[in-house]
Amino acid sequence: MSEPVVPETPQVPEPEAPSGPYVYDYAASPQRQIVMPKTVPLPSLRTYQAEVKAAAEADEAKWVKMQADFETAKAKAEAEGKDAPKPPVRPVPRKDDNDMKTPWPQEAKDADLLRLQECLGAKVEEIFEQAGELTCQVAKESILEALQLCRQDAQLNYEMLADETATHYPAATGFAFSVVYHLTSISRRKRLRLRILVPEGFQPETACAVYPGANWMEREIYDMLGIRFANHPDMTRILCPEDWEGYPLRKDYPTVGLGQRDIAFREDRGGMLERIALQKAGQLGINLKQPKAD
Amino acid sequence: MFKNEEMEINLGPQHPSTHGVLRVKLRLDGETITHCRPMIGYLHRGVEKICENQTFFQGQVWTDRMDYCSAVANNLGWAEANEKLFGITVPRRAQYIRTMLNEFNRLASHLIWLATHALDIGAMTVFLYAFREREDILDMNEAFCGSRLTTTAFRIGGLREDLPPGFEKMVQKFLAKFPSCLEEYENLLNENRIWKKRTIGVAKLGAEDAIAMGVTGPVLRAAGVPYDIRKAFPYAAYAEMDFEVPTRTEADTYARYLVRMDEMRQSARIIQQCMDGMPEGPVMAKLPKILKAEVNEVYHATEAPKGEIGYYLVGEKGSSNPYRFHVRAPGFINLQSLPKMAEGGLIADIVAAIGTLDIVLGEIDR
Amino acid sequence: MGINQLSTLEHILITTKVEKVMNWSRATSVWPVTFGLACCAIEMMAAGASRFDFDRFGAGIFRATPRQADLMIVAGTVTYKMAPIIKTLYDQMPEPKWVIAMGSCATAGGPFDSYHTVQGVDKVIPVDVYIPGCPPRPESLIYGFMKLQDKIMTSSLADRYKDIFEEVG
Amino acid sequence: MNKILRTLIPFDIAKGLAITGKHFAKVFFTANRRKVPFHIVSEYPEVVAKVQPRFRGRLTLLKDEQGEIKCVCCLACEKICPTQVITIEKGKKEGRKMPFPVRYDFEMERCIFCEFCVESCGFDSIILNHQFELAAYNREDFSLGMVGAENMFEPSNVGKFSVADD
């Protein structure tokens, strides 16, 4: 069970603001502020149904309370001999006049999802449809099994792994990331989304054995979010330099990086001064060696 | 005295034929490549992270700058993914205009591919000819959106403005001359001995390998798989268009060249149909002033010139920013297959292999 | 006194003329290095292609190696992974050399105010002309290039190496 | 034998030259007959470049007929700007009911010319004009604004597209 990760703001000396009007105020930049999410926007039929039920109950309770208030007010008014107050009208939700129709999660009716549930049994945690897309959430230990089933089963036959990515949910309890696999069946013209929820430190099984194309996508997930995949042939960073610190797409990482604006340059036109030697890439990608003071 | 030794060399990041800042680490046995490892990230700009701090409306400008050769296709995917997230119905005229601009964009992207690919292999003239036609398309981009390259063409729910006056005339003028221009390129290349020697049988990638690696776009179609998202999962106005999906079975560089040339013909056909059947009506759906998402996740894929571009969006309840924004970049996935294409071949052929993948580093690194 | 004056005059006459000729020849045959980073590189290619013929300014020969080039057009976003390479390339260019920062990204990091982007290439190498735009039109690039030509024409050797002379003594 | 001959006699070069020559002749003669310039190269510095009416250039504040700045500091452009290049300071001016921008800063070095600001403006007080010759020697020159900048307020000398014109 992982607690919501409270970000430790590293103590980085602010770069000194050079004079001149053109300098962008980095300290005040909205990109620098970390806003931790408070909710867990994980679409799920179960939570949606619970929300709808809770909302209906609250609505009903409000209505009952309004009626009770009316009764007491009426009794009070009668006792005092005044005119009776207006009976309450149940408020109807306001209808917006626009072309938007929010897609809500719906019961799974598609044959593929039912087939997955039939084959995997209790390993399937949830199936639902939303916005015309099929989602199947499986247990995190049995993702490889589910992928193999999708690839090899004659009725499913999802040949291509279109995309694999992950999302960070720091506010959630019980898990920290969701990893989603988007499968495409070229022959059947269908798409399917598999989803697992993984806690911090858990290493899900790699999909490279079933879909070799997952290699780089999993490296990107590791680079950006810090989820390591078990049995992956080459679990190294792909976009950031090898010695980059932190995982940028986590919610506790600021958009403007940590202490990265300290590149200094000294004009060295003729090559007569001491050359500014390039060092091995430092902590944050680049470290230009300062020239010695004369 | 002579030892059998493998040599390791770096191709890039500054190399004229890597189309940007790609670095490829090669191990050579003589002139044969035994090991090939593409290294990317030299243009990683953190688009996904920036978008999480921007509203849905603002997010569009970042999609322009991912695949800068086909900004309109990226805009289309972004707009459609958002429309799926919010459940917006787009007016029909807007769909037609989107389709038309998307096809123009495919032409521009394929032309720039043709120009640079031919330049890499040694045909300079095609570069000058292809850029000549591309300028006409960019003029149309500018007439419609106000910018040549980074168009910011569409808005969530439709378009900002209708077509400018005189646009139809420009389109017809372009369509009248474009087929003859295509013939010109083919005259220069199709039977060119150098071109044929450097492309036929080079950088093969079979259908099974391609599907396993997740490769999409013309590279997959040149291997004989007629998978085109415009046909398989129609979006915009493609369901009403009559066009073919050109395929080849040779799966080599020359086949990909032919597939792309045929695709340009089909694009011109689609543009003509769009102009003929352009419906009247509004171009923007009725929307609230500020779009607030509900808890929802969508993955919307469209057919960009390079392959399948997919947008994965997670919405947070009551928030106008995307909670998570991820791009399935076609170049990123296609580039994975470079070792499969290049290993066992000659070092000179890796230039052809990189060129035929039609990569744009902006979308690979994002 | 007289001799002294004459030598001063001679000195002025000859050096200014040589400088002028040198500047003229440099300004009219600036060879840029082929170095595209991002979106602006496409517009740079367009500037070199058929409609905006960069050859008209003597700058159409894009060299693939920095050792044969005088001008580096930094066209695109500079990231932390790329910055050391740009510095190396710049160091490899022979003197005299000039740099054009093309586009918002090279000028100031542009829209990409993020963890992996250098906020302006002038943090890594000195820049002579900045061209804003995202990306700039080819005409913008040509205008910026003409500004660079003006700068080359009006520059003098003494100014160029002033700080270095001062330091060396 | 055939191969050697083909290698010796440069057929392909001749073929390529023929195509180029044919093309040149075609363009040359049609252009001459129709009395149109047959070259496609734009003569930019000598001939003023033509841009399309919707072209997005530099941001400009507009004045109304009385010479007053139209901007009323609703801060819509500041909020919608994806790169946060606009900074407005609200203030008051004598003899004016609406708020008056004491400072209107525009950092052009970061601007991406997306025209979202103009789209969001409900008072038509800003436009992106047709100016694209913006190169400068210093980054300071890109910091435009009401304080210390000269032509931030002037309407562009080139006519700018507006939605009403269509």
mmCIF file of N, CA, C and O in Angstrom, chain B residues 58-84:
data_model
loop_
_atom_site.group_PDB
_atom_site.id
_atom_site.type_symbol
_atom_site.label_atom_id
_atom_site.label_comp_id
_atom_site.label_asym_id
_atom_site.label_seq_id
_atom_site.Cartn_x
_atom_site.Cartn_y
_atom_site.Cartn_z
ATOM 1 N N GLN B 58 -5.400 24.842 -25.221
ATOM 2 C CA GLN B 58 -4.019 25.246 -25.517
ATOM 3 C C GLN B 58 -3.184 24.084 -26.025
ATOM 4 O O GLN B 58 -2.185 24.304 -26.694
ATOM 5 N N GLY B 59 -3.596 22.871 -25.683
ATOM 6 C CA GLY B 59 -2.771 21.718 -26.003
ATOM 7 C C GLY B 59 -2.466 21.550 -27.470
ATOM 8 O O GLY B 59 -1.496 20.911 -27.846
ATOM 9 N N GLN B 60 -3.284 22.164 -28.293
ATOM 10 C CA GLN B 60 -3.119 21.965 -29.732
ATOM 11 C C GLN B 60 -1.779 22.458 -30.261
ATOM 12 O O GLN B 60 -1.201 21.844 -31.149
ATOM 13 N N VAL B 61 -1.279 23.565 -29.719
ATOM 14 C CA VAL B 61 -0.066 24.137 -30.303
ATOM 15 C C VAL B 61 1.123 23.199 -30.135
ATOM 16 O O VAL B 61 2.079 23.275 -30.901
ATOM 17 N N TRP B 62 1.078 22.320 -29.158
ATOM 18 C CA TRP B 62 2.217 21.420 -28.966
ATOM 19 C C TRP B 62 2.180 20.302 -29.993
ATOM 20 O O TRP B 62 3.220 19.787 -30.386
ATOM 21 N N THR B 63 0.980 19.941 -30.440
ATOM 22 C CA THR B 63 0.902 18.870 -31.425
ATOM 23 C C THR B 63 1.444 19.330 -32.774
ATOM 24 O O THR B 63 1.927 18.522 -33.551
ATOM 25 N N ASP B 64 1.376 20.625 -33.052
ATOM 26 C CA ASP B 64 1.975 21.145 -34.281
ATOM 27 C C ASP B 64 3.447 20.822 -34.357
ATOM 28 O O ASP B 64 3.986 20.533 -35.410
ATOM 29 N N ARG B 65 4.092 20.959 -33.223
ATOM 30 C CA ARG B 65 5.543 20.943 -33.214
ATOM 31 C C ARG B 65 6.117 19.556 -32.984
ATOM 32 O O ARG B 65 7.320 19.415 -32.821
ATOM 33 N N MET B 66 5.248 18.542 -32.922
ATOM 34 C CA MET B 66 5.779 17.188 -32.767
ATOM 35 C C MET B 66 6.274 16.660 -34.093
ATOM 36 O O MET B 66 7.456 16.472 -34.295
ATOM 37 N N ASP B 67 5.332 16.413 -34.996
ATOM 38 C CA ASP B 67 5.732 16.019 -36.339
ATOM 39 C C ASP B 67 5.543 17.239 -37.222
ATOM 40 O O ASP B 67 4.469 17.484 -37.738
ATOM 41 N N TYR B 68 6.626 17.997 -37.373
ATOM 42 C CA TYR B 68 6.475 19.304 -38.000
ATOM 43 C C TYR B 68 6.268 19.215 -39.494
ATOM 44 O O TYR B 68 5.910 20.184 -40.115
ATOM 45 N N CYS B 69 6.511 18.048 -40.089
ATOM 46 C CA CYS B 69 6.225 17.929 -41.519
ATOM 47 C C CYS B 69 4.743 17.710 -41.763
ATOM 48 O O CYS B 69 4.257 17.906 -42.857
ATOM 49 N N SER B 70 4.027 17.217 -40.765
ATOM 50 C CA SER B 70 2.601 16.950 -40.962
ATOM 51 C C SER B 70 1.828 17.460 -39.758
ATOM 52 O O SER B 70 1.222 16.704 -39.025
ATOM 53 N N ALA B 71 1.891 18.775 -39.578
ATOM 54 C CA ALA B 71 1.242 19.371 -38.410
ATOM 55 C C ALA B 71 -0.267 19.190 -38.460
ATOM 56 O O ALA B 71 -0.905 18.986 -37.429
ATOM 57 N N VAL B 72 -0.849 19.236 -39.661
ATOM 58 C CA VAL B 72 -2.300 19.166 -39.757
ATOM 59 C C VAL B 72 -2.794 17.785 -39.318
ATOM 60 O O VAL B 72 -3.807 17.672 -38.637
ATOM 61 N N ALA B 73 -2.062 16.739 -39.686
ATOM 62 C CA ALA B 73 -2.473 15.400 -39.283
ATOM 63 C C ALA B 73 -2.430 15.264 -37.764
ATOM 64 O O ALA B 73 -3.311 14.643 -37.160
ATOM 65 N N ASN B 74 -1.416 15.858 -37.150
ATOM 66 C CA ASN B 74 -1.354 15.815 -35.691
ATOM 67 C C ASN B 74 -2.508 16.587 -35.075
ATOM 68 O O ASN B 74 -3.109 16.147 -34.092
ATOM 69 N N ASN B 75 -2.808 17.755 -35.642
ATOM 70 C CA ASN B 75 -3.933 18.547 -35.145
ATOM 71 C C ASN B 75 -5.222 17.764 -35.231
ATOM 72 O O ASN B 75 -6.037 17.777 -34.311
ATOM 73 N N LEU B 76 -5.401 17.066 -36.356
ATOM 74 C CA LEU B 76 -6.627 16.305 -36.552
ATOM 75 C C LEU B 76 -6.752 15.225 -35.486
ATOM 76 O O LEU B 76 -7.808 15.063 -34.874
ATOM 77 N N GLY B 77 -5.666 14.500 -35.243
ATOM 78 C CA GLY B 77 -5.721 13.453 -34.233
ATOM 79 C C GLY B 77 -6.031 14.020 -32.864
ATOM 80 O O GLY B 77 -6.854 13.476 -32.118
ATOM 81 N N TRP B 78 -5.417 15.133 -32.541
ATOM 82 C CA TRP B 78 -5.639 15.767 -31.239
ATOM 83 C C TRP B 78 -7.096 16.203 -31.100
ATOM 84 O O TRP B 78 -7.741 15.949 -30.087
ATOM 85 N N ALA B 79 -7.597 16.885 -32.138
ATOM 86 C CA ALA B 79 -8.968 17.387 -32.057
ATOM 87 C C ALA B 79 -9.943 16.226 -31.933
ATOM 88 O O ALA B 79 -10.882 16.259 -31.122
ATOM 89 N N GLU B 80 -9.699 15.163 -32.711
ATOM 90 C CA GLU B 80 -10.645 14.042 -32.678
ATOM 91 C C GLU B 80 -10.578 13.304 -31.358
ATOM 92 O O GLU B 80 -11.600 12.837 -30.844
ATOM 93 N N ALA B 81 -9.379 13.164 -30.786
ATOM 94 C CA ALA B 81 -9.268 12.497 -29.492
ATOM 95 C C ALA B 81 -10.022 13.278 -28.435
ATOM 96 O O ALA B 81 -10.734 12.704 -27.590
ATOM 97 N N ASN B 82 -9.927 14.590 -28.481
ATOM 98 C CA ASN B 82 -10.651 15.408 -27.517
ATOM 99 C C ASN B 82 -12.145 15.307 -27.724
ATOM 100 O O ASN B 82 -12.916 15.282 -26.762
ATOM 101 N N GLU B 83 -12.541 15.259 -28.983
ATOM 102 C CA GLU B 83 -13.974 15.148 -29.250
ATOM 103 C C GLU B 83 -14.514 13.829 -28.743
ATOM 104 O O GLU B 83 -15.650 13.735 -28.280
ATOM 105 N N LYS B 84 -13.688 12.800 -28.805
ATOM 106 C CA LYS B 84 -14.101 11.509 -28.256
ATOM 107 C C LYS B 84 -14.181 11.588 -26.737
ATOM 108 O O LYS B 84 -15.076 11.018 -26.126
#
